[in-house]
mmCIF file of N, CA, C and O and ligand atoms in Angstrom:
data_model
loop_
_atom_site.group_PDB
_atom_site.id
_atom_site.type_symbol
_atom_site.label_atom_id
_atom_site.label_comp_id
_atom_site.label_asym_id
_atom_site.label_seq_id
_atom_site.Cartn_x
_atom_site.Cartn_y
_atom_site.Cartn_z
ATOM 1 N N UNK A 297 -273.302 48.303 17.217
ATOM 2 C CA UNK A 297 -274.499 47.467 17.077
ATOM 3 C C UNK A 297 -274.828 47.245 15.599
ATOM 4 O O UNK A 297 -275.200 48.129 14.827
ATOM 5 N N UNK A 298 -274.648 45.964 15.303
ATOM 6 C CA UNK A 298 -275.671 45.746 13.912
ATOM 7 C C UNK A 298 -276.757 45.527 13.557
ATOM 8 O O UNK A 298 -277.560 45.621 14.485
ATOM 9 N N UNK A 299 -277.249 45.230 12.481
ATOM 10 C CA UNK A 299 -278.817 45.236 12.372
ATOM 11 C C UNK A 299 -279.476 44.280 12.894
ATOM 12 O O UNK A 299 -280.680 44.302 13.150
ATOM 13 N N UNK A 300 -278.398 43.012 13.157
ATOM 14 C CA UNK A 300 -279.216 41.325 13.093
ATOM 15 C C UNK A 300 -279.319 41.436 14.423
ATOM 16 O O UNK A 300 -280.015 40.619 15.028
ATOM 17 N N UNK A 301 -278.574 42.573 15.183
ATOM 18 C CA UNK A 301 -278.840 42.258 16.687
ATOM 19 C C UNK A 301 -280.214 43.384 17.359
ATOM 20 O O UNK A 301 -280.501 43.784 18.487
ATOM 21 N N UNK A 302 -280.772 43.574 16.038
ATOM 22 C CA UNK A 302 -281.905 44.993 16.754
ATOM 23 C C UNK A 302 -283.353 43.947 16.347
ATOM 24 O O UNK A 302 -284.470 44.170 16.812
ATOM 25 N N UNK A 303 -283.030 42.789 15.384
ATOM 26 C CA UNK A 303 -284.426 42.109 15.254
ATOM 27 C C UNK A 303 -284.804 41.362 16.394
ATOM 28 O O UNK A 303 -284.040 40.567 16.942
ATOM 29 N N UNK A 304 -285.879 41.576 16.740
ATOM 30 C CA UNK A 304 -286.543 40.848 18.194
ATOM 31 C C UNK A 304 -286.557 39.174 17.582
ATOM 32 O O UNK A 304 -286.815 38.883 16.414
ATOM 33 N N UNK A 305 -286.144 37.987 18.900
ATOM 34 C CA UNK A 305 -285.960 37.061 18.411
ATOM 35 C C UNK A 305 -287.362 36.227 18.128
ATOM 36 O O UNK A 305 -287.430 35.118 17.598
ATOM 37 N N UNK A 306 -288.294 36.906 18.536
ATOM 38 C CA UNK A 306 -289.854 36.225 18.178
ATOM 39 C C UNK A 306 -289.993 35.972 16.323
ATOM 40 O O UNK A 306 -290.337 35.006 15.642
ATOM 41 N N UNK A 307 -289.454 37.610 15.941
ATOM 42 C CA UNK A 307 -288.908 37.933 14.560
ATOM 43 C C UNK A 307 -288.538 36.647 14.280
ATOM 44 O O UNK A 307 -289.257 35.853 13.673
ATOM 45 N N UNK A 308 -287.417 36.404 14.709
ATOM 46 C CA UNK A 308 -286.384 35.354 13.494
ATOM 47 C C UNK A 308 -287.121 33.938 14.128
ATOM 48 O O UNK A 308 -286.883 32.959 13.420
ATOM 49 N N UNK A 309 -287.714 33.734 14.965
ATOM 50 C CA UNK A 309 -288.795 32.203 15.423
ATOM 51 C C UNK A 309 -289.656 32.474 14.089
ATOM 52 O O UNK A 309 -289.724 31.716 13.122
ATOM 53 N N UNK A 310 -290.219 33.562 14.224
ATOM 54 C CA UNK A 310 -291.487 33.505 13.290
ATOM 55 C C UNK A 310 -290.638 33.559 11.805
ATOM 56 O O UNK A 310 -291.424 33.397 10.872
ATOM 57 N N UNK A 311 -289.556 33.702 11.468
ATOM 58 C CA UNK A 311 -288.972 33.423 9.962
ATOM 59 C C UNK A 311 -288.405 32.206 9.902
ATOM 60 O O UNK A 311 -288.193 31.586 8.860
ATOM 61 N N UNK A 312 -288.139 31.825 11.060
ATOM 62 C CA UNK A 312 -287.971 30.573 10.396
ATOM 63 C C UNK A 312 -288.839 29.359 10.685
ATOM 64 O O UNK A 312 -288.284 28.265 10.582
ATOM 65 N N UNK A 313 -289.638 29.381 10.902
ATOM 66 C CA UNK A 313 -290.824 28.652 11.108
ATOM 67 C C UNK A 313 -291.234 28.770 9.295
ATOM 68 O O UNK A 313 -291.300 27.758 8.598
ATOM 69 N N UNK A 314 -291.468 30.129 8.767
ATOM 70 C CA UNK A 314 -291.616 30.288 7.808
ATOM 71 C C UNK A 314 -290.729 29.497 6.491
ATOM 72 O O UNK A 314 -291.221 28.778 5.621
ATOM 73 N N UNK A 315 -289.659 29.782 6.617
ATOM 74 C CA UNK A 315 -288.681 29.035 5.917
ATOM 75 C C UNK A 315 -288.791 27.315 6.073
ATOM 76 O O UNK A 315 -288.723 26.523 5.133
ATOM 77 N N UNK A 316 -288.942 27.039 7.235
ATOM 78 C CA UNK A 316 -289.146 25.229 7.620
ATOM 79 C C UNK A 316 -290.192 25.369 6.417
ATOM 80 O O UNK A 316 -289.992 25.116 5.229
ATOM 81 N N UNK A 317 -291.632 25.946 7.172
ATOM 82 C CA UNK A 317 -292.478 25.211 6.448
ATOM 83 C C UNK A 317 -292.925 25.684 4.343
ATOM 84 O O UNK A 317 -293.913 25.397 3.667
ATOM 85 N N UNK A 318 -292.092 26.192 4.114
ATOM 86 C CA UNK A 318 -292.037 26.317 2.742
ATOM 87 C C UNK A 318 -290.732 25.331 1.910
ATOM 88 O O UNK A 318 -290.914 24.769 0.830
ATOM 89 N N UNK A 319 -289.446 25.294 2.688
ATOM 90 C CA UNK A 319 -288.849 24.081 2.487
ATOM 91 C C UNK A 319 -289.690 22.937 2.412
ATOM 92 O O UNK A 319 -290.038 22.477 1.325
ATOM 93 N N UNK A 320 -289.953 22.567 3.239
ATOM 94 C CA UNK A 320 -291.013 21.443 3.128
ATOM 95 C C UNK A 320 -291.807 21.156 2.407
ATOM 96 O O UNK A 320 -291.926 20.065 1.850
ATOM 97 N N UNK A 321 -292.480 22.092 2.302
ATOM 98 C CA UNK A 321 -294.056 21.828 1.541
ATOM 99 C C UNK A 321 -292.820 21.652 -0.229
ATOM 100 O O UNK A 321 -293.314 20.795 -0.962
ATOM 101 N N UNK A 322 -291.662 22.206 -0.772
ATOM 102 C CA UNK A 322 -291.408 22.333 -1.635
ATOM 103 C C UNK A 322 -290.476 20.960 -1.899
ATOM 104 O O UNK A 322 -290.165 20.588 -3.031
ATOM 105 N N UNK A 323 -290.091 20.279 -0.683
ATOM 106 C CA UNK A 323 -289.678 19.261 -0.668
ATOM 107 C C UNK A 323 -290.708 18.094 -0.895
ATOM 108 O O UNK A 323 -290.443 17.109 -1.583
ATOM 109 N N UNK A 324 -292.074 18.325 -0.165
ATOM 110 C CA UNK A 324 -293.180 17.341 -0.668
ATOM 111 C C UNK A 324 -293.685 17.311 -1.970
ATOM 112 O O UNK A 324 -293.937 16.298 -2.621
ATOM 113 N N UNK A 325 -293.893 19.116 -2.507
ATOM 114 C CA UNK A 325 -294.247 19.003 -3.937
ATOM 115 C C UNK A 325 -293.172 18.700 -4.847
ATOM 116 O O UNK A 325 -293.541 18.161 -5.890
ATOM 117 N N UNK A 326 -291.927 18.909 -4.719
ATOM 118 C CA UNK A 326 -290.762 18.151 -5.492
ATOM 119 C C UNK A 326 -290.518 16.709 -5.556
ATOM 120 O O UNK A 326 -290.027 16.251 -6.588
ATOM 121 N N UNK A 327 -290.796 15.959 -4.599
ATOM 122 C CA UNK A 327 -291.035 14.264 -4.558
ATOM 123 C C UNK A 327 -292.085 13.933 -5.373
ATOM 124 O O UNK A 327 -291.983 13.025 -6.198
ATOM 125 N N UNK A 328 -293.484 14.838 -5.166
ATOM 126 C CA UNK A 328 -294.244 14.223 -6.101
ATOM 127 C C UNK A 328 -294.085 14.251 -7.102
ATOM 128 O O UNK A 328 -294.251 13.189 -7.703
ATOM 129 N N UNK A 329 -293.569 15.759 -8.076
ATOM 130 C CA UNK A 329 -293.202 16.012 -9.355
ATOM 131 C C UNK A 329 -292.418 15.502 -10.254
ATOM 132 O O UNK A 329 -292.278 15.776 -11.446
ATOM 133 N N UNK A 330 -291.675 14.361 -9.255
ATOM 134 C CA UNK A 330 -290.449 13.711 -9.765
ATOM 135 C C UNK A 330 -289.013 14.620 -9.907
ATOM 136 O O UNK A 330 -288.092 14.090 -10.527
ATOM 137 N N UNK A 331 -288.825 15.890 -9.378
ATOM 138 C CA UNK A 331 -287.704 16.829 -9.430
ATOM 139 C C UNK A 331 -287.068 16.347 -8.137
ATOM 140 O O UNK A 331 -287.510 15.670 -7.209
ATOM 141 N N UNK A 332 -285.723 16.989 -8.407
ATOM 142 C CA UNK A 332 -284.966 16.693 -6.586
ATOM 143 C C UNK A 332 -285.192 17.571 -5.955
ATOM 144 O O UNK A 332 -285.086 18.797 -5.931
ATOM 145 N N UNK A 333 -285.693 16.398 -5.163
ATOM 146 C CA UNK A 333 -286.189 17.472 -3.833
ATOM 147 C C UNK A 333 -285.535 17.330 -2.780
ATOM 148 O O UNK A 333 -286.133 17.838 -1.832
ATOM 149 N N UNK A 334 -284.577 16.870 -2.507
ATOM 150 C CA UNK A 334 -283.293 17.523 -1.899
ATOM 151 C C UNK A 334 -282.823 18.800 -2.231
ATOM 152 O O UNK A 334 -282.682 19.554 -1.268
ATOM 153 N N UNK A 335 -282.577 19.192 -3.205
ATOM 154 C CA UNK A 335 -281.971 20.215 -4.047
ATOM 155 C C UNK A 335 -282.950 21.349 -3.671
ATOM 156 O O UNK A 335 -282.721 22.372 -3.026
ATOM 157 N N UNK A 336 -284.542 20.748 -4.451
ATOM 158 C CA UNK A 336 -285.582 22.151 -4.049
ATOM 159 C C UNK A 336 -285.945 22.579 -2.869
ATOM 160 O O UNK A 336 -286.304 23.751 -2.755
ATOM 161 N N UNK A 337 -285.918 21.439 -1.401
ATOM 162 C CA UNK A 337 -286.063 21.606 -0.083
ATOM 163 C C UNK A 337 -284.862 22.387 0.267
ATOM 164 O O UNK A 337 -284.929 23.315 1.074
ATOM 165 N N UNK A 338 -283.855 22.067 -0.268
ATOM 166 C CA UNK A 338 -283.030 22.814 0.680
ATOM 167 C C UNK A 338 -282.851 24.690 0.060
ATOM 168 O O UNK A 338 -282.481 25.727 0.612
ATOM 169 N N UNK A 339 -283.284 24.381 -1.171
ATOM 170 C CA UNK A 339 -283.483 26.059 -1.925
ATOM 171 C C UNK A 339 -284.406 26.509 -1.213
ATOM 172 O O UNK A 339 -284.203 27.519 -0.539
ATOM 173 N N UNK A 340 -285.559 25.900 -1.199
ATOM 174 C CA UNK A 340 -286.634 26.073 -0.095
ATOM 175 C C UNK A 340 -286.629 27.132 1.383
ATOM 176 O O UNK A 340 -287.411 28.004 1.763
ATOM 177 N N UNK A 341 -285.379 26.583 1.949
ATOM 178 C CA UNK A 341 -284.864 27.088 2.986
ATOM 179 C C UNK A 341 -284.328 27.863 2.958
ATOM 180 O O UNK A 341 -283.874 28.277 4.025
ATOM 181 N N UNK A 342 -284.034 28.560 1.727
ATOM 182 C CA UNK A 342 -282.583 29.829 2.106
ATOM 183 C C UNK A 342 -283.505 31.264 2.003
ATOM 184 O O UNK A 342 -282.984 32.293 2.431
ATOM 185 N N UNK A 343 -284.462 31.301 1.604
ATOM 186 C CA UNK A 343 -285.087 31.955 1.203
ATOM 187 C C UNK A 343 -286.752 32.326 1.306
ATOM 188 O O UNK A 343 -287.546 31.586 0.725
ATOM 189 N N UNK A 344 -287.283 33.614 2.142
ATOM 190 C CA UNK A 344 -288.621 33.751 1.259
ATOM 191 C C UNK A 344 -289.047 35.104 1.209
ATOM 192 O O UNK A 344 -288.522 36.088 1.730
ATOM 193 N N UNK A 345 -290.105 35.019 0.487
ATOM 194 C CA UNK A 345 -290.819 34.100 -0.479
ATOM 195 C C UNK A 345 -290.432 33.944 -2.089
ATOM 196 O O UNK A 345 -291.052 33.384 -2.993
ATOM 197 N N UNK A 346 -289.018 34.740 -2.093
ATOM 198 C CA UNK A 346 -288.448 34.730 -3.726
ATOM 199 C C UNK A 346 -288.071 33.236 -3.756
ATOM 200 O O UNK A 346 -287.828 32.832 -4.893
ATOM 201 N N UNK A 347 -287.995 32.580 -3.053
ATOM 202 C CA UNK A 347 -287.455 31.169 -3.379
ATOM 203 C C UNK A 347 -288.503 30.068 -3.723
ATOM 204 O O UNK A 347 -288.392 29.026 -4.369
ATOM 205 N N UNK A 348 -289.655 30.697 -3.019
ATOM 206 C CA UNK A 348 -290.974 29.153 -3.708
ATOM 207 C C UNK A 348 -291.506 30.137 -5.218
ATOM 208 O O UNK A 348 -291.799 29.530 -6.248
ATOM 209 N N UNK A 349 -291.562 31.524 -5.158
ATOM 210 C CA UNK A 349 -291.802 31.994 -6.489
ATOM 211 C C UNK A 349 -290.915 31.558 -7.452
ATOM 212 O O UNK A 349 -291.379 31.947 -8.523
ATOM 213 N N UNK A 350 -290.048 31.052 -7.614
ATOM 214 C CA UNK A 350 -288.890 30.733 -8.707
ATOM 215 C C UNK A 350 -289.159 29.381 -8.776
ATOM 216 O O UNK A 350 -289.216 28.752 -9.833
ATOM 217 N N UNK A 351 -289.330 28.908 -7.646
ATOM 218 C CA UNK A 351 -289.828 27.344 -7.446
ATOM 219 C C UNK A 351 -291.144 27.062 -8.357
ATOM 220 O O UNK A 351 -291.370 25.951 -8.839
ATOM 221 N N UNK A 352 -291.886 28.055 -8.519
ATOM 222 C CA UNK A 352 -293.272 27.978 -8.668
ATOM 223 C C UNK A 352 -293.033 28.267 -10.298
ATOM 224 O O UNK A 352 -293.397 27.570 -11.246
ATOM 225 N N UNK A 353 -292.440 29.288 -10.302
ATOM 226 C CA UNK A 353 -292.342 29.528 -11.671
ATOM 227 C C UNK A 353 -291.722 28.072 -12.872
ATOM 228 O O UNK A 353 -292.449 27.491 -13.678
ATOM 229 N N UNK A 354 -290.230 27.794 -12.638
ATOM 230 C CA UNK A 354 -289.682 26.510 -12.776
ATOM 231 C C UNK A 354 -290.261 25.658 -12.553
ATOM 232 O O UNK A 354 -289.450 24.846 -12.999
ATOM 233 N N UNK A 355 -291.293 24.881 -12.106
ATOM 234 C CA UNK A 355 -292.120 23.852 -12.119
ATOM 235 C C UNK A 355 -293.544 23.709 -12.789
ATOM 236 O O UNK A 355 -294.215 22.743 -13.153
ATOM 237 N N UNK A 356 -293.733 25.163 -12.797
ATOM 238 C CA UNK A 356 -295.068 25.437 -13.596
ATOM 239 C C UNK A 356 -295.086 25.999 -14.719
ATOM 240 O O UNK A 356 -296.127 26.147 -15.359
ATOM 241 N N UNK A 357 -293.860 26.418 -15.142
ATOM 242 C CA UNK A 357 -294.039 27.290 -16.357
ATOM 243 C C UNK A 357 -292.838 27.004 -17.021
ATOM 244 O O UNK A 357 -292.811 27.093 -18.249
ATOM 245 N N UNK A 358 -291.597 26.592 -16.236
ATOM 246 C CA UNK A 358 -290.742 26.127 -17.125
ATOM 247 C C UNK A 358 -290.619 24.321 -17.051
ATOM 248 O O UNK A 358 -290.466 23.772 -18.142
ATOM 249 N N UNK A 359 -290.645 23.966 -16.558
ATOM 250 C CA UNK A 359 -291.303 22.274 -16.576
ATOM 251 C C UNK A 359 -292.798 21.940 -16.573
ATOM 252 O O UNK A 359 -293.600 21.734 -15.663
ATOM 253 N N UNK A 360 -292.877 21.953 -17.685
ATOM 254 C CA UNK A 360 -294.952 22.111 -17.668
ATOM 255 C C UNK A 360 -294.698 20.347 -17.249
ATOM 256 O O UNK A 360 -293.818 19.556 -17.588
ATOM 257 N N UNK A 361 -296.080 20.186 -16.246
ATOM 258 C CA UNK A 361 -296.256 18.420 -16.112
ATOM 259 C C UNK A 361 -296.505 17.768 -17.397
ATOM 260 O O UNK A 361 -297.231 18.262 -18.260
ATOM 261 N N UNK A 362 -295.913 16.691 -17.509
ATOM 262 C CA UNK A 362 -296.346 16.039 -18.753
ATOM 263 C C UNK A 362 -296.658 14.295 -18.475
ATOM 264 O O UNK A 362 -295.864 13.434 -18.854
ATOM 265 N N UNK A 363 -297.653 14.053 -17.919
ATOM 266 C CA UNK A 363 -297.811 12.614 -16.896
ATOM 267 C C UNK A 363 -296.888 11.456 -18.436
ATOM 268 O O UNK A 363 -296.882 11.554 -19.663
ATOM 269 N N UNK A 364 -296.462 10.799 -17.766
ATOM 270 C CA UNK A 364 -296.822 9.689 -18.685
ATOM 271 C C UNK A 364 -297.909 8.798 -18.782
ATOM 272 O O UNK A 364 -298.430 8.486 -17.712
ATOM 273 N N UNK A 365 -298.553 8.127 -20.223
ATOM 274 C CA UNK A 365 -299.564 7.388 -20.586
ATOM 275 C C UNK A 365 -299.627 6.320 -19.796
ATOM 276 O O UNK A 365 -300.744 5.958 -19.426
ATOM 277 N N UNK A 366 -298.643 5.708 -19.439
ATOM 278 C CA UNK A 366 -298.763 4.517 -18.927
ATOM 279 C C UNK A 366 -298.653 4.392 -17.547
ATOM 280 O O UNK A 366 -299.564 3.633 -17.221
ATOM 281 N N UNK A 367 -297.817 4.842 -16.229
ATOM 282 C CA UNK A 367 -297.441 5.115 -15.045
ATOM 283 C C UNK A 367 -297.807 6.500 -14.303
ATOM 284 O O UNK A 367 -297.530 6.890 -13.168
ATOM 285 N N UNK A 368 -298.601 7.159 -15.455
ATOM 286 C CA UNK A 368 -298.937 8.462 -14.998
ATOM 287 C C UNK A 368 -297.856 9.555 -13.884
ATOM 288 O O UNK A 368 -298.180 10.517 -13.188
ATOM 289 N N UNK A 369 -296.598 8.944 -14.091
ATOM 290 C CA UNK A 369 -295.710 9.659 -13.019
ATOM 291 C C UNK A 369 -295.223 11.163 -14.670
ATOM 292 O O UNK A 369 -295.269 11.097 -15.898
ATOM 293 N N UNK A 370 -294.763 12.439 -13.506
ATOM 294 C CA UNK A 370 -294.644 13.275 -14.384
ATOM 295 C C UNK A 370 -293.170 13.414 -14.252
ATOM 296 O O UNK A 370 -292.299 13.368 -13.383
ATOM 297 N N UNK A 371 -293.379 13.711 -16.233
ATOM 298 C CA UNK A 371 -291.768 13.101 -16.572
ATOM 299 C C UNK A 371 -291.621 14.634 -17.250
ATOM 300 O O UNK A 371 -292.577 15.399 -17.374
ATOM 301 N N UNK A 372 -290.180 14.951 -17.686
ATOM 302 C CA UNK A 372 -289.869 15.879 -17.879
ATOM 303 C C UNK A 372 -290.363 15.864 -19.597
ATOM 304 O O UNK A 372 -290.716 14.800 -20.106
ATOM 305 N N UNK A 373 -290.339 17.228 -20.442
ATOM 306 C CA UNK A 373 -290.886 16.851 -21.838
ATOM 307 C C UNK A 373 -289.640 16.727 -22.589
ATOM 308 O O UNK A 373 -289.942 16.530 -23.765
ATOM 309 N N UNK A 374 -288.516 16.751 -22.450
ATOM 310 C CA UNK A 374 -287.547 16.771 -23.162
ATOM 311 C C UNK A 374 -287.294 14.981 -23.228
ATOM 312 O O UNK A 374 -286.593 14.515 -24.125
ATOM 313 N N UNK A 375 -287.882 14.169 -22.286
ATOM 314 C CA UNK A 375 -287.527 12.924 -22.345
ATOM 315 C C UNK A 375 -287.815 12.081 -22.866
ATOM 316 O O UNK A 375 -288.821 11.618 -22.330
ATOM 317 N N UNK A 376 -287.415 11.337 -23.959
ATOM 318 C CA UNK A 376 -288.022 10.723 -24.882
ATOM 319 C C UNK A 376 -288.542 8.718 -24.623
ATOM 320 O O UNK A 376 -289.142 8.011 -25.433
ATOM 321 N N UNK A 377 -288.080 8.380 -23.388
ATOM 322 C CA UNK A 377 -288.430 7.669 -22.898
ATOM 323 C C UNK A 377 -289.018 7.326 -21.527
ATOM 324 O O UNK A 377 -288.071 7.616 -20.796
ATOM 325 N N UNK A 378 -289.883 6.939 -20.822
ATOM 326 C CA UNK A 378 -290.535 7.078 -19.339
ATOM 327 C C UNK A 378 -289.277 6.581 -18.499
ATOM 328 O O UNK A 378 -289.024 5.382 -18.379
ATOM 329 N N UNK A 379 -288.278 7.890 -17.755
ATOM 330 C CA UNK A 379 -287.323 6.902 -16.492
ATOM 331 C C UNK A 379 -288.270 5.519 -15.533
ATOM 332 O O UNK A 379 -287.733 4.533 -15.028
ATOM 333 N N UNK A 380 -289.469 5.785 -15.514
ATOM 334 C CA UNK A 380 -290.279 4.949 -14.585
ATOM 335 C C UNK A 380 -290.936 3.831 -15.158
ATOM 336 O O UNK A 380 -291.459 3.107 -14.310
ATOM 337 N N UNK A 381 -291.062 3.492 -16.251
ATOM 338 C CA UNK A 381 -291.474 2.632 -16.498
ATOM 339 C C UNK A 381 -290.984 1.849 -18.133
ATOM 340 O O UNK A 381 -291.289 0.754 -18.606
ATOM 341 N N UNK A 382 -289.858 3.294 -18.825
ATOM 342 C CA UNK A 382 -289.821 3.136 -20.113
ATOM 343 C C UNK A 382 -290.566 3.221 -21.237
ATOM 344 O O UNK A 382 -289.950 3.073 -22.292
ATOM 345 N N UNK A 383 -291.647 3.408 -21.287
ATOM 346 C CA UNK A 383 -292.701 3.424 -21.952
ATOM 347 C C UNK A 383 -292.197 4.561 -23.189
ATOM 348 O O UNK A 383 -292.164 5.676 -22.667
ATOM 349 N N UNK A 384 -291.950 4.600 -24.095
ATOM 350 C CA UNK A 384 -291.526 5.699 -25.235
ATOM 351 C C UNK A 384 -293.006 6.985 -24.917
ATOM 352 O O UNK A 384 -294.237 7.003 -24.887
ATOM 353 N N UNK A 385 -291.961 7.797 -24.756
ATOM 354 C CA UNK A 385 -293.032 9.205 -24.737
ATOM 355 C C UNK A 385 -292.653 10.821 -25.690
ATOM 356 O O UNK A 385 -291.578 11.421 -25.727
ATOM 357 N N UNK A 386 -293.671 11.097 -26.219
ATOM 358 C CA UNK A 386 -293.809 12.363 -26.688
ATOM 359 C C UNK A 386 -293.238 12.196 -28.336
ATOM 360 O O UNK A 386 -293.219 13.173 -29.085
HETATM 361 ZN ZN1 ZN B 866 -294.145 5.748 -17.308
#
């Protein structure tokens, strides 16, 4: 007998319910942020909760928002021109 067969399956309903809905929510806040959120939804999923903390961290602390002036969409700070509208930034 191994271990994966001693977890009750309510267990793994209730984890991955968990996992859906943090994929998600990281896939919605990655669309808005302008990051791929393909990429972060599906990181989203492999993992929790070390995976939205890294998420959280990397979006908040290592990509600080930086809106642009003109389109207000948030652009990365290393970019010296708006992908969305062109507008020269920073
Ligand atoms: Zn712009």
């Amino acid at each position: 007998m191994n271990e994966f067969s001693e977890i009750p399956i309510y267990l793994w309903v209730v984890i991955i319910c968990i996992l859906l809905t943090q994929g998600c929510w990281i896939f919605w806040d990655a669309s808005k942020r302008g990051e791929n959120k393909w990429l972060w939804g599906l990181f989203g999923l492999l993992n929790a909760p070390s995976n939205l903390i890294i998420y959280l961290i990397v979006t908040r602390v290592i990509l600080k928002p930086n809106p642009c002036k003109v389109c207000s969409k948030n652009i990365r700070k290393s970019y010296k021109y708006c992908p969305y509208c062109g507008e020269k930034v920073g």
